[in-house]
Amino acid sequence: MRELVRRRGYSAGITTKLRSEFVGASKFAAGKACVYATGSFGRWEASEHSDLDLFIAGMSEKAPRADGSGDDFGPANLLNHLDEICVQAELIQRSRSLGFPEFSGDGRYLDHHSIYEFTNALGTEKDDVANTFTARLLLLLESKPLVEDDIYDEIVRAVIDSYWRDYQDHKAAFMPAFLANDILRIWRTFCVNYEARTEREPEDKKASGKLKNYKLKHSRMLTCYSALLYLLAVYNSKKSVLPSDAVAMTKLTPTERLEWLQDNAAPKEAKSTLVKLLGHYDRFLETTNFKEEDLIQKFMDKKLRNKYAAAAHEFGDSMFEALEIIGKRSSFHRLLV
């Protein structure tokens, strides 16, 4: 796992640099909001060619509604709009000075989501429209805090508590079906978005689409299914999953979850499959350790493209194998498949 080890070291070094560079953002966000990285930096597998994906999440409190409607109270963000703009400006300026590419979507995803939105939009139509669904799931599945760690931890715990809202009545046999269904939903959303947004011609666009598919079937799959494997192993071991178990899961990167399963919770017969998954993933990281334009050129070669597609298929087969072995046909396993 040479490439994975190298990338973890690189990610740690750049993350330390980012935390020191974002001190200006920390002044505006202090005690009110956090900034967290997702994507390759959230997974601690960034390379010299990685971009930076950031989200802002903040605390909220009840306050009289702006229309003055009696005793009716609504949520108010502790990070006001002007300070939010200042935080965004600091993130943009510092990211540029460090040589990162411009934020995707012209910065449209560098938005401020409140803890109220994260916990109250669950399962509603607002979840998709406001992008809280993606921001919340990536917070739990592949994120690292860069600004205001304590606020980050508090928001993670509050989101977990929202998914565990029925826990008190089912402590002895709590199955995290609510969270599991949302994880499955974001995986399928990734798949649908790929199909909807991928161009099949001309040839360079087709190659770019095949590259996205290759990444989808490795990094996106691992982000989602490493969490499901973790929760499944805990459930089958304890016959319940505590909120603290879920919080512990969020502290691990996707590859660290596989290592944790290998060392702690997975049955013996699953360990060779987990080793195989990590080996596949290390090769994926080696394959993608190039600039985007160079990777697209590689995927223009049909023979290479077919080789990479076969590797992605093999990774998926190994993930399914792990799910089957660790699942043990339990009730939670049935829910997942």
mmCIF file of C-alpha atoms in Angstrom:
data_model
loop_
_atom_site.group_PDB
_atom_site.id
_atom_site.type_symbol
_atom_site.label_atom_id
_atom_site.label_comp_id
_atom_site.label_asym_id
_atom_site.label_seq_id
_atom_site.Cartn_x
_atom_site.Cartn_y
_atom_site.Cartn_z
ATOM 1 C CA MET A 1 0.000 0.000 0.000
ATOM 2 C CA ARG A 2 2.869 2.292 -0.842
ATOM 3 C CA GLU A 3 0.811 4.873 -2.744
ATOM 4 C CA LEU A 4 -1.868 5.074 -0.039
ATOM 5 C CA VAL A 5 0.782 5.628 2.653
ATOM 6 C CA ARG A 6 2.425 8.331 0.521
ATOM 7 C CA ARG A 7 -0.865 10.086 -0.067
ATOM 8 C CA ARG A 8 -1.803 10.013 3.595
ATOM 9 C CA GLY A 9 1.478 11.716 4.408
ATOM 10 C CA TYR A 10 0.969 14.302 1.687
ATOM 11 C CA SER A 11 -2.625 14.958 2.806
ATOM 12 C CA ALA A 12 -1.526 15.415 6.426
ATOM 13 C CA GLY A 13 1.136 17.936 5.433
ATOM 14 C CA ILE A 14 -1.146 20.018 3.203
ATOM 15 C CA THR A 15 -3.958 19.861 5.778
ATOM 16 C CA THR A 16 -1.605 21.305 8.422
ATOM 17 C CA LYS A 17 -0.710 24.063 5.961
ATOM 18 C CA LEU A 18 -4.372 24.783 5.195
ATOM 19 C CA ARG A 19 -5.253 25.022 8.884
ATOM 20 C CA SER A 20 -2.532 27.617 9.410
ATOM 21 C CA GLU A 21 -3.521 29.543 6.258
ATOM 22 C CA PHE A 22 -7.197 29.678 7.255
ATOM 23 C CA VAL A 23 -6.617 31.556 10.531
ATOM 24 C CA GLY A 24 -8.380 34.590 9.030
ATOM 25 C CA ALA A 25 -11.473 32.502 8.380
ATOM 26 C CA SER A 26 -11.209 31.160 11.937
ATOM 27 C CA LYS A 27 -11.539 34.686 13.359
ATOM 28 C CA PHE A 28 -14.870 35.236 11.622
ATOM 29 C CA ALA A 29 -16.138 31.704 12.306
ATOM 30 C CA ALA A 30 -14.952 31.410 15.938
ATOM 31 C CA GLY A 31 -17.591 29.683 18.065
ATOM 32 C CA LYS A 32 -20.139 29.905 15.252
ATOM 33 C CA ALA A 33 -19.164 27.759 12.274
ATOM 34 C CA CYS A 34 -16.645 25.271 10.945
ATOM 35 C CA VAL A 35 -15.032 24.596 7.581
ATOM 36 C CA TYR A 36 -14.408 21.024 6.487
ATOM 37 C CA ALA A 37 -12.709 19.433 3.490
ATOM 38 C CA THR A 38 -14.261 16.580 1.531
ATOM 39 C CA GLY A 39 -13.082 14.702 -1.557
ATOM 40 C CA SER A 40 -9.496 13.470 -1.668
ATOM 41 C CA PHE A 41 -8.431 15.689 1.255
ATOM 42 C CA GLY A 42 -11.385 14.470 3.328
ATOM 43 C CA ARG A 43 -10.371 10.886 2.513
ATOM 44 C CA TRP A 44 -6.671 11.656 3.214
ATOM 45 C CA GLU A 45 -5.640 10.391 -0.200
ATOM 46 C CA ALA A 46 -4.864 13.695 -1.948
ATOM 47 C CA SER A 47 -2.032 14.068 -4.428
ATOM 48 C CA GLU A 48 -0.197 16.986 -6.013
ATOM 49 C CA HIS A 49 -2.956 17.039 -8.647
ATOM 50 C CA SER A 50 -5.935 17.220 -6.247
ATOM 51 C CA ASP A 51 -8.349 20.124 -6.035
ATOM 52 C CA LEU A 52 -9.911 21.397 -2.813
ATOM 53 C CA ASP A 53 -13.556 20.765 -1.899
ATOM 54 C CA LEU A 54 -14.780 22.778 1.100
ATOM 55 C CA PHE A 55 -18.050 23.199 2.971
ATOM 56 C CA ILE A 56 -19.068 25.658 5.692
ATOM 57 C CA ALA A 57 -21.385 24.432 8.450
ATOM 58 C CA GLY A 58 -22.640 26.598 11.295
ATOM 59 C CA MET A 59 -24.528 26.629 14.547
ATOM 60 C CA SER A 60 -28.010 28.095 14.841
ATOM 61 C CA GLU A 61 -30.336 29.265 17.579
ATOM 62 C CA LYS A 62 -34.004 30.091 17.910
ATOM 63 C CA ALA A 63 -34.866 33.728 17.336
ATOM 64 C CA PRO A 64 -38.063 35.722 16.643
ATOM 65 C CA ARG A 65 -39.045 35.475 13.004
ATOM 66 C CA ALA A 66 -38.320 38.482 10.826
ATOM 67 C CA ASP A 67 -42.033 39.060 10.185
ATOM 68 C CA GLY A 68 -42.613 39.523 13.938
ATOM 69 C CA SER A 69 -45.309 36.859 14.028
ATOM 70 C CA GLY A 70 -45.994 36.686 17.762
ATOM 71 C CA ASP A 71 -44.266 33.914 19.698
ATOM 72 C CA ASP A 72 -43.368 32.044 16.550
ATOM 73 C CA PHE A 73 -39.649 31.408 16.621
ATOM 74 C CA GLY A 74 -37.431 30.241 13.786
ATOM 75 C CA PRO A 75 -33.761 29.324 13.392
ATOM 76 C CA ALA A 76 -31.141 32.044 13.193
ATOM 77 C CA ASN A 77 -27.584 31.323 12.056
ATOM 78 C CA LEU A 78 -24.900 32.339 14.543
ATOM 79 C CA LEU A 79 -22.637 33.114 11.590
ATOM 80 C CA ASN A 80 -24.338 36.141 10.072
ATOM 81 C CA HIS A 81 -24.351 36.793 6.341
ATOM 82 C CA LEU A 82 -21.567 39.386 6.315
ATOM 83 C CA ASP A 83 -19.238 37.169 8.347
ATOM 84 C CA GLU A 84 -20.134 34.273 6.058
ATOM 85 C CA ILE A 85 -18.969 36.348 3.079
ATOM 86 C CA CYS A 86 -15.744 37.155 4.923
ATOM 87 C CA VAL A 87 -15.136 33.450 5.618
ATOM 88 C CA GLN A 88 -15.771 32.602 1.964
ATOM 89 C CA ALA A 89 -13.447 35.395 0.808
ATOM 90 C CA GLU A 90 -10.664 34.130 3.087
ATOM 91 C CA LEU A 91 -11.065 30.568 1.816
ATOM 92 C CA ILE A 92 -10.988 31.690 -1.816
ATOM 93 C CA GLN A 93 -8.004 34.000 -1.365
ATOM 94 C CA ARG A 94 -5.912 31.515 0.615
ATOM 95 C CA SER A 95 -6.747 28.615 -1.704
ATOM 96 C CA ARG A 96 -5.633 30.676 -4.691
ATOM 97 C CA SER A 97 -2.406 31.687 -2.965
ATOM 98 C CA LEU A 98 -1.626 28.004 -2.380
ATOM 99 C CA GLY A 99 -2.114 27.242 -6.073
ATOM 100 C CA PHE A 100 -5.313 25.205 -5.897
ATOM 101 C CA PRO A 101 -7.697 25.227 -8.877
ATOM 102 C CA GLU A 102 -10.757 27.478 -8.620
ATOM 103 C CA PHE A 103 -13.603 26.019 -6.582
ATOM 104 C CA SER A 104 -15.963 23.937 -8.726
ATOM 105 C CA GLY A 105 -19.163 25.482 -10.026
ATOM 106 C CA ASP A 106 -17.658 28.967 -9.718
ATOM 107 C CA GLY A 107 -17.907 28.619 -5.928
ATOM 108 C CA ARG A 108 -21.614 27.763 -5.862
ATOM 109 C CA TYR A 109 -21.004 24.848 -3.491
ATOM 110 C CA LEU A 110 -18.966 26.965 -1.061
ATOM 111 C CA ASP A 111 -22.151 27.645 0.829
ATOM 112 C CA HIS A 112 -23.061 27.921 4.502
ATOM 113 C CA HIS A 113 -25.335 25.170 5.839
ATOM 114 C CA SER A 114 -26.626 25.388 9.394
ATOM 115 C CA ILE A 115 -26.987 22.604 11.915
ATOM 116 C CA TYR A 116 -30.729 23.311 11.780
ATOM 117 C CA GLU A 117 -30.790 22.646 8.019
ATOM 118 C CA PHE A 118 -28.733 19.474 8.397
ATOM 119 C CA THR A 119 -31.046 18.005 11.018
ATOM 120 C CA ASN A 120 -34.451 19.342 9.938
ATOM 121 C CA ALA A 121 -34.218 18.803 6.185
ATOM 122 C CA LEU A 122 -33.695 15.058 6.667
ATOM 123 C CA GLY A 123 -36.033 13.161 4.380
ATOM 124 C CA THR A 124 -37.734 16.280 3.013
ATOM 125 C CA GLU A 125 -37.799 17.744 -0.478
ATOM 126 C CA LYS A 126 -35.635 20.633 0.790
ATOM 127 C CA ASP A 127 -32.742 18.231 1.345
ATOM 128 C CA ASP A 128 -31.918 17.919 -2.350
ATOM 129 C CA VAL A 129 -32.830 21.460 -3.405
ATOM 130 C CA ALA A 130 -30.590 23.168 -0.832
ATOM 131 C CA ASN A 131 -27.694 20.696 -1.301
ATOM 132 C CA THR A 132 -27.856 19.850 2.413
ATOM 133 C CA PHE A 133 -28.143 16.153 1.544
ATOM 134 C CA THR A 134 -24.733 16.025 -0.139
ATOM 135 C CA ALA A 135 -23.076 18.355 2.395
ATOM 136 C CA ARG A 136 -24.424 16.321 5.337
ATOM 137 C CA LEU A 137 -23.521 12.892 3.941
ATOM 138 C CA LEU A 138 -20.025 13.956 2.937
ATOM 139 C CA LEU A 139 -19.614 15.424 6.433
ATOM 140 C CA LEU A 140 -20.218 11.957 7.872
ATOM 141 C CA LEU A 141 -18.524 9.838 5.200
ATOM 142 C CA GLU A 142 -15.378 11.679 4.070
ATOM 143 C CA SER A 143 -14.507 14.916 5.832
ATOM 144 C CA LYS A 144 -11.721 16.544 7.816
ATOM 145 C CA PRO A 145 -12.136 19.809 9.787
ATOM 146 C CA LEU A 146 -9.939 22.757 8.816
ATOM 147 C CA VAL A 147 -11.545 25.536 10.893
ATOM 148 C CA GLU A 148 -13.150 25.269 14.369
ATOM 149 C CA ASP A 149 -12.766 21.594 15.286
ATOM 150 C CA ASP A 150 -15.097 21.817 18.306
ATOM 151 C CA ILE A 151 -17.951 23.184 16.187
ATOM 152 C CA TYR A 152 -17.296 20.458 13.620
ATOM 153 C CA ASP A 153 -17.512 17.761 16.328
ATOM 154 C CA GLU A 154 -20.708 19.254 17.746
ATOM 155 C CA ILE A 155 -22.379 19.321 14.327
ATOM 156 C CA VAL A 156 -21.353 15.722 13.587
ATOM 157 C CA ARG A 157 -22.838 14.562 16.893
ATOM 158 C CA ALA A 158 -26.061 16.511 16.274
ATOM 159 C CA VAL A 159 -26.467 14.988 12.815
ATOM 160 C CA ILE A 160 -25.865 11.478 14.182
ATOM 161 C CA ASP A 161 -28.441 12.118 16.922
ATOM 162 C CA SER A 162 -30.976 13.054 14.239
ATOM 163 C CA TYR A 163 -30.437 9.740 12.489
ATOM 164 C CA TRP A 164 -30.638 7.965 15.869
ATOM 165 C CA ARG A 165 -33.886 9.704 16.887
ATOM 166 C CA ASP A 166 -35.580 6.358 17.685
ATOM 167 C CA TYR A 167 -32.619 4.957 19.574
ATOM 168 C CA GLN A 168 -33.979 5.464 23.108
ATOM 169 C CA ASP A 169 -36.869 3.078 22.447
ATOM 170 C CA HIS A 170 -34.707 0.452 20.729
ATOM 171 C CA LYS A 171 -31.334 0.533 22.518
ATOM 172 C CA ALA A 172 -30.992 -3.241 22.754
ATOM 173 C CA ALA A 173 -31.427 -3.829 19.012
ATOM 174 C CA PHE A 174 -31.013 -0.537 17.175
ATOM 175 C CA MET A 175 -30.506 -0.897 13.442
ATOM 176 C CA PRO A 176 -29.263 2.346 11.774
ATOM 177 C CA ALA A 177 -31.679 1.994 8.867
ATOM 178 C CA PHE A 178 -32.265 5.743 8.489
ATOM 179 C CA LEU A 179 -28.578 6.527 7.967
ATOM 180 C CA ALA A 180 -27.975 3.391 5.878
ATOM 181 C CA ASN A 181 -30.775 4.332 3.494
ATOM 182 C CA ASP A 182 -29.315 7.821 3.079
ATOM 183 C CA ILE A 183 -25.873 6.353 2.365
ATOM 184 C CA LEU A 184 -27.394 4.072 -0.268
ATOM 185 C CA ARG A 185 -29.276 7.063 -1.656
ATOM 186 C CA ILE A 186 -26.157 9.189 -2.073
ATOM 187 C CA TRP A 187 -24.339 6.285 -3.767
ATOM 188 C CA ARG A 188 -27.200 5.927 -6.241
ATOM 189 C CA THR A 189 -27.334 9.701 -6.674
ATOM 190 C CA PHE A 190 -23.651 9.646 -7.645
ATOM 191 C CA CYS A 191 -24.447 6.920 -10.191
ATOM 192 C CA VAL A 192 -27.466 8.729 -11.647
ATOM 193 C CA ASN A 193 -25.562 12.027 -11.844
ATOM 194 C CA TYR A 194 -22.801 10.280 -13.745
ATOM 195 C CA GLU A 195 -25.239 8.916 -16.308
ATOM 196 C CA ALA A 196 -27.075 12.222 -16.688
ATOM 197 C CA ARG A 197 -24.040 14.483 -16.972
ATOM 198 C CA THR A 198 -21.613 12.384 -18.997
ATOM 199 C CA GLU A 199 -21.117 13.168 -22.676
ATOM 200 C CA ARG A 200 -20.442 10.276 -25.071
ATOM 201 C CA GLU A 201 -18.921 12.268 -27.905
ATOM 202 C CA PRO A 202 -16.564 13.518 -29.205
ATOM 203 C CA GLU A 203 -13.850 11.044 -28.289
ATOM 204 C CA ASP A 204 -12.140 13.207 -25.650
ATOM 205 C CA LYS A 205 -15.483 13.732 -23.869
ATOM 206 C CA LYS A 206 -16.079 9.992 -23.968
ATOM 207 C CA ALA A 207 -12.633 9.376 -22.448
ATOM 208 C CA SER A 208 -13.351 11.961 -19.742
ATOM 209 C CA GLY A 209 -16.602 10.136 -18.948
ATOM 210 C CA LYS A 210 -14.814 6.793 -18.699
ATOM 211 C CA LEU A 211 -12.322 8.364 -16.281
ATOM 212 C CA LYS A 212 -15.189 9.663 -14.123
ATOM 213 C CA ASN A 213 -16.743 6.203 -14.174
ATOM 214 C CA TYR A 214 -13.428 4.680 -13.069
ATOM 215 C CA LYS A 215 -13.249 7.098 -10.137
ATOM 216 C CA LEU A 216 -16.923 6.566 -9.309
ATOM 217 C CA LYS A 217 -16.409 2.815 -9.068
ATOM 218 C CA HIS A 218 -13.469 3.221 -6.708
ATOM 219 C CA SER A 219 -13.441 6.348 -4.509
ATOM 220 C CA ARG A 220 -17.202 6.995 -4.448
ATOM 221 C CA MET A 221 -18.007 3.330 -3.926
ATOM 222 C CA LEU A 222 -15.459 3.031 -1.121
ATOM 223 C CA THR A 223 -16.707 6.191 0.599
ATOM 224 C CA CYS A 224 -20.232 4.783 0.810
ATOM 225 C CA TYR A 225 -19.689 1.070 1.246
ATOM 226 C CA SER A 226 -16.850 1.301 3.765
ATOM 227 C CA ALA A 227 -19.343 3.052 6.060
ATOM 228 C CA LEU A 228 -22.017 0.423 5.419
ATOM 229 C CA LEU A 229 -19.532 -2.398 6.083
ATOM 230 C CA TYR A 230 -18.476 -0.700 9.323
ATOM 231 C CA LEU A 231 -22.043 -0.258 10.587
ATOM 232 C CA LEU A 232 -22.972 -3.780 9.499
ATOM 233 C CA ALA A 233 -20.025 -5.323 11.342
ATOM 234 C CA VAL A 234 -20.840 -3.381 14.522
ATOM 235 C CA TYR A 235 -24.514 -4.345 14.339
ATOM 236 C CA ASN A 236 -23.770 -8.038 13.834
ATOM 237 C CA SER A 237 -21.280 -7.961 16.708
ATOM 238 C CA LYS A 238 -23.373 -6.025 19.246
ATOM 239 C CA LYS A 239 -26.880 -6.608 17.852
ATOM 240 C CA SER A 240 -27.199 -2.831 18.074
ATOM 241 C CA VAL A 241 -25.356 0.287 16.925
ATOM 242 C CA LEU A 242 -24.828 3.112 19.428
ATOM 243 C CA PRO A 243 -24.573 6.790 18.417
ATOM 244 C CA SER A 244 -20.968 6.672 19.662
ATOM 245 C CA ASP A 245 -20.263 3.841 17.194
ATOM 246 C CA ALA A 246 -21.432 6.055 14.340
ATOM 247 C CA VAL A 247 -19.368 8.998 15.577
ATOM 248 C CA ALA A 248 -16.302 6.721 15.720
ATOM 249 C CA MET A 249 -17.009 5.660 12.144
ATOM 250 C CA THR A 250 -16.977 9.300 10.970
ATOM 251 C CA LYS A 251 -13.506 9.785 12.494
ATOM 252 C CA LEU A 252 -12.041 7.190 10.127
ATOM 253 C CA THR A 253 -11.362 7.694 6.448
ATOM 254 C CA PRO A 254 -12.838 5.104 4.046
ATOM 255 C CA THR A 255 -9.551 3.177 3.802
ATOM 256 C CA GLU A 256 -9.084 3.354 7.591
ATOM 257 C CA ARG A 257 -12.520 1.753 7.989
ATOM 258 C CA LEU A 258 -11.344 -1.222 5.946
ATOM 259 C CA GLU A 259 -8.223 -1.450 8.113
ATOM 260 C CA TRP A 260 -10.328 -1.202 11.281
ATOM 261 C CA LEU A 261 -12.579 -4.004 10.043
ATOM 262 C CA GLN A 262 -9.559 -6.102 9.223
ATOM 263 C CA ASP A 263 -8.065 -5.609 12.703
ATOM 264 C CA ASN A 264 -11.187 -5.569 14.870
ATOM 265 C CA ALA A 265 -14.675 -6.499 13.747
ATOM 266 C CA ALA A 266 -14.665 -8.517 10.542
ATOM 267 C CA PRO A 267 -14.907 -12.332 10.662
ATOM 268 C CA LYS A 268 -11.669 -14.164 9.826
ATOM 269 C CA GLU A 269 -12.951 -15.296 6.454
ATOM 270 C CA ALA A 270 -13.413 -11.637 5.394
ATOM 271 C CA LYS A 271 -9.858 -10.525 6.089
ATOM 272 C CA SER A 272 -8.365 -11.709 2.806
ATOM 273 C CA THR A 273 -11.128 -9.870 0.937
ATOM 274 C CA LEU A 274 -10.413 -6.662 2.870
ATOM 275 C CA VAL A 275 -6.695 -6.990 2.081
ATOM 276 C CA LYS A 276 -7.637 -7.465 -1.569
ATOM 277 C CA LEU A 277 -9.849 -4.353 -1.518
ATOM 278 C CA LEU A 278 -7.036 -2.237 -0.098
ATOM 279 C CA GLY A 279 -4.655 -3.606 -2.708
ATOM 280 C CA HIS A 280 -7.089 -2.786 -5.525
ATOM 281 C CA TYR A 281 -7.529 0.696 -4.130
ATOM 282 C CA ASP A 282 -3.795 1.310 -3.862
ATOM 283 C CA ARG A 283 -3.459 0.447 -7.569
ATOM 284 C CA PHE A 284 -6.320 2.826 -8.359
ATOM 285 C CA LEU A 285 -4.452 5.628 -6.565
ATOM 286 C CA GLU A 286 -1.289 4.833 -8.528
ATOM 287 C CA THR A 287 -3.242 4.865 -11.802
ATOM 288 C CA THR A 288 -4.830 8.250 -11.094
ATOM 289 C CA ASN A 289 -1.665 9.986 -9.895
ATOM 290 C CA PHE A 290 -1.491 12.255 -12.954
ATOM 291 C CA LYS A 291 -2.947 15.537 -14.139
ATOM 292 C CA GLU A 292 -6.530 15.351 -15.392
ATOM 293 C CA GLU A 293 -5.551 16.052 -19.005
ATOM 294 C CA ASP A 294 -2.928 13.281 -18.913
ATOM 295 C CA LEU A 295 -5.438 10.827 -17.491
ATOM 296 C CA ILE A 296 -7.920 11.675 -20.240
ATOM 297 C CA GLN A 297 -5.216 10.907 -22.813
ATOM 298 C CA LYS A 298 -4.692 7.511 -21.164
ATOM 299 C CA PHE A 299 -8.421 6.809 -21.349
ATOM 300 C CA MET A 300 -8.415 7.688 -25.054
ATOM 301 C CA ASP A 301 -6.569 4.382 -25.536
ATOM 302 C CA LYS A 302 -9.320 1.759 -25.856
ATOM 303 C CA LYS A 303 -7.086 -1.079 -24.725
ATOM 304 C CA LEU A 304 -6.054 0.758 -21.558
ATOM 305 C CA ARG A 305 -9.620 1.901 -21.007
ATOM 306 C CA ASN A 306 -10.874 -1.695 -21.075
ATOM 307 C CA LYS A 307 -8.121 -2.701 -18.645
ATOM 308 C CA TYR A 308 -9.173 0.007 -16.196
ATOM 309 C CA ALA A 309 -12.855 -0.924 -16.583
ATOM 310 C CA ALA A 310 -12.013 -4.531 -15.736
ATOM 311 C CA ALA A 311 -10.105 -3.361 -12.634
ATOM 312 C CA ALA A 312 -13.100 -1.302 -11.512
ATOM 313 C CA HIS A 313 -15.380 -4.304 -12.001
ATOM 314 C CA GLU A 314 -13.035 -6.457 -9.930
ATOM 315 C CA PHE A 315 -13.047 -3.864 -7.143
ATOM 316 C CA GLY A 316 -16.859 -3.904 -7.141
ATOM 317 C CA ASP A 317 -16.913 -7.704 -7.004
ATOM 318 C CA SER A 318 -14.588 -7.637 -3.997
ATOM 319 C CA MET A 319 -16.772 -5.055 -2.262
ATOM 320 C CA PHE A 320 -19.842 -7.240 -2.806
ATOM 321 C CA GLU A 321 -17.910 -10.237 -1.490
ATOM 322 C CA ALA A 322 -17.011 -8.309 1.684
ATOM 323 C CA LEU A 323 -20.626 -7.252 2.112
ATOM 324 C CA GLU A 324 -21.809 -10.851 1.808
ATOM 325 C CA ILE A 325 -19.237 -12.281 4.225
ATOM 326 C CA ILE A 326 -19.549 -9.555 6.858
ATOM 327 C CA GLY A 327 -23.332 -9.343 6.445
ATOM 328 C CA LYS A 328 -23.950 -12.968 7.502
ATOM 329 C CA ARG A 329 -27.529 -12.689 6.195
ATOM 330 C CA SER A 330 -28.564 -10.676 9.246
ATOM 331 C CA SER A 331 -31.651 -8.469 9.214
ATOM 332 C CA PHE A 332 -29.480 -5.386 8.646
ATOM 333 C CA HIS A 333 -27.715 -7.136 5.758
ATOM 334 C CA ARG A 334 -31.115 -7.896 4.218
ATOM 335 C CA LEU A 335 -32.056 -4.225 4.459
ATOM 336 C CA LEU A 336 -28.897 -3.206 2.579
ATOM 337 C CA VAL A 337 -29.236 -5.655 -0.304
#
